[in-house]
Amino acid sequence: MISGALTGALLAAGQAAVAFANESLAEFQQFEKGIKEVYTLLPNASKESLGAMKQDVIDFSVEVGRTTDETVPAVYQAISAGVPQENVFDFMKIASDAALGGVTSLEVAVDGITSVVNAYGEEAVDAQQASDLMFTAVKGGKTTFEELSSSLFNVIPDRKSTRLNSSHELPSR
């Protein structure tokens, strides 16, 4: 009877170990896939910079207490929105703090902050200022960070059309 229980326990432990290994492998593959997707946004990047990006994602995730599953898509989104690779993790720290304070996901914070900075230009409002302004709006209003982020397109200017409109001269008489 004891040997049967021991065999059952060993079998269950073995199955749990196999399940854990399979889950870990799947997470590693997802991480690698995500990093390669980020890398597609950096066509001139070297293989060394890919390795550095992997380590930066891991270090950042540990530093701010987020999973790499959260971090990788947000890094992709940030770079895709125009955040330079050189300071993407400084930007991500601001976005992570905004997500924490705004009780939202990292991707939502990245989306909102990049929308504001891209609309007004970094010379007018930087990422920290955009984050602070959004948090103030959430704190003082009846909205969430996610609602605000997803509706910004309704109220912020399209920078391209603003540039085009401001470059037009009035016709001479």
Short mmCIF file of C-alpha atoms in Angstrom, two decimals, residues 33-43 50 53 57 71-77 79:
data_model
loop_
_atom_site.label_atom_id
_atom_site.label_comp_id
_atom_site.label_asym_id
_atom_site.label_seq_id
_atom_site.Cartn_x
_atom_site.Cartn_y
_atom_site.Cartn_z
CA LYS A 33 9.24 35.34 -31.00
CA GLY A 34 8.40 38.68 -29.40
CA ILE A 35 12.03 39.82 -29.36
CA LYS A 36 12.37 38.90 -33.02
CA GLU A 37 9.27 40.97 -33.77
CA VAL A 38 10.84 43.94 -31.97
CA TYR A 39 14.03 43.32 -33.91
CA THR A 40 12.10 43.67 -37.21
CA LEU A 41 11.55 47.33 -36.28
CA LEU A 42 15.32 47.82 -36.06
CA PRO A 43 16.56 46.85 -39.53
CA LEU A 50 19.48 41.66 -30.34
CA MET A 53 17.76 43.86 -26.19
CA VAL A 57 13.93 43.34 -21.48
CA THR A 71 7.19 44.02 -21.52
CA VAL A 72 7.97 42.69 -25.00
CA PRO A 73 4.72 43.79 -26.71
CA ALA A 74 4.94 47.18 -25.01
CA VAL A 75 8.54 47.65 -26.22
CA TYR A 76 7.40 46.73 -29.73
CA GLN A 77 4.58 49.25 -29.48
CA ILE A 79 9.49 51.55 -30.86
#
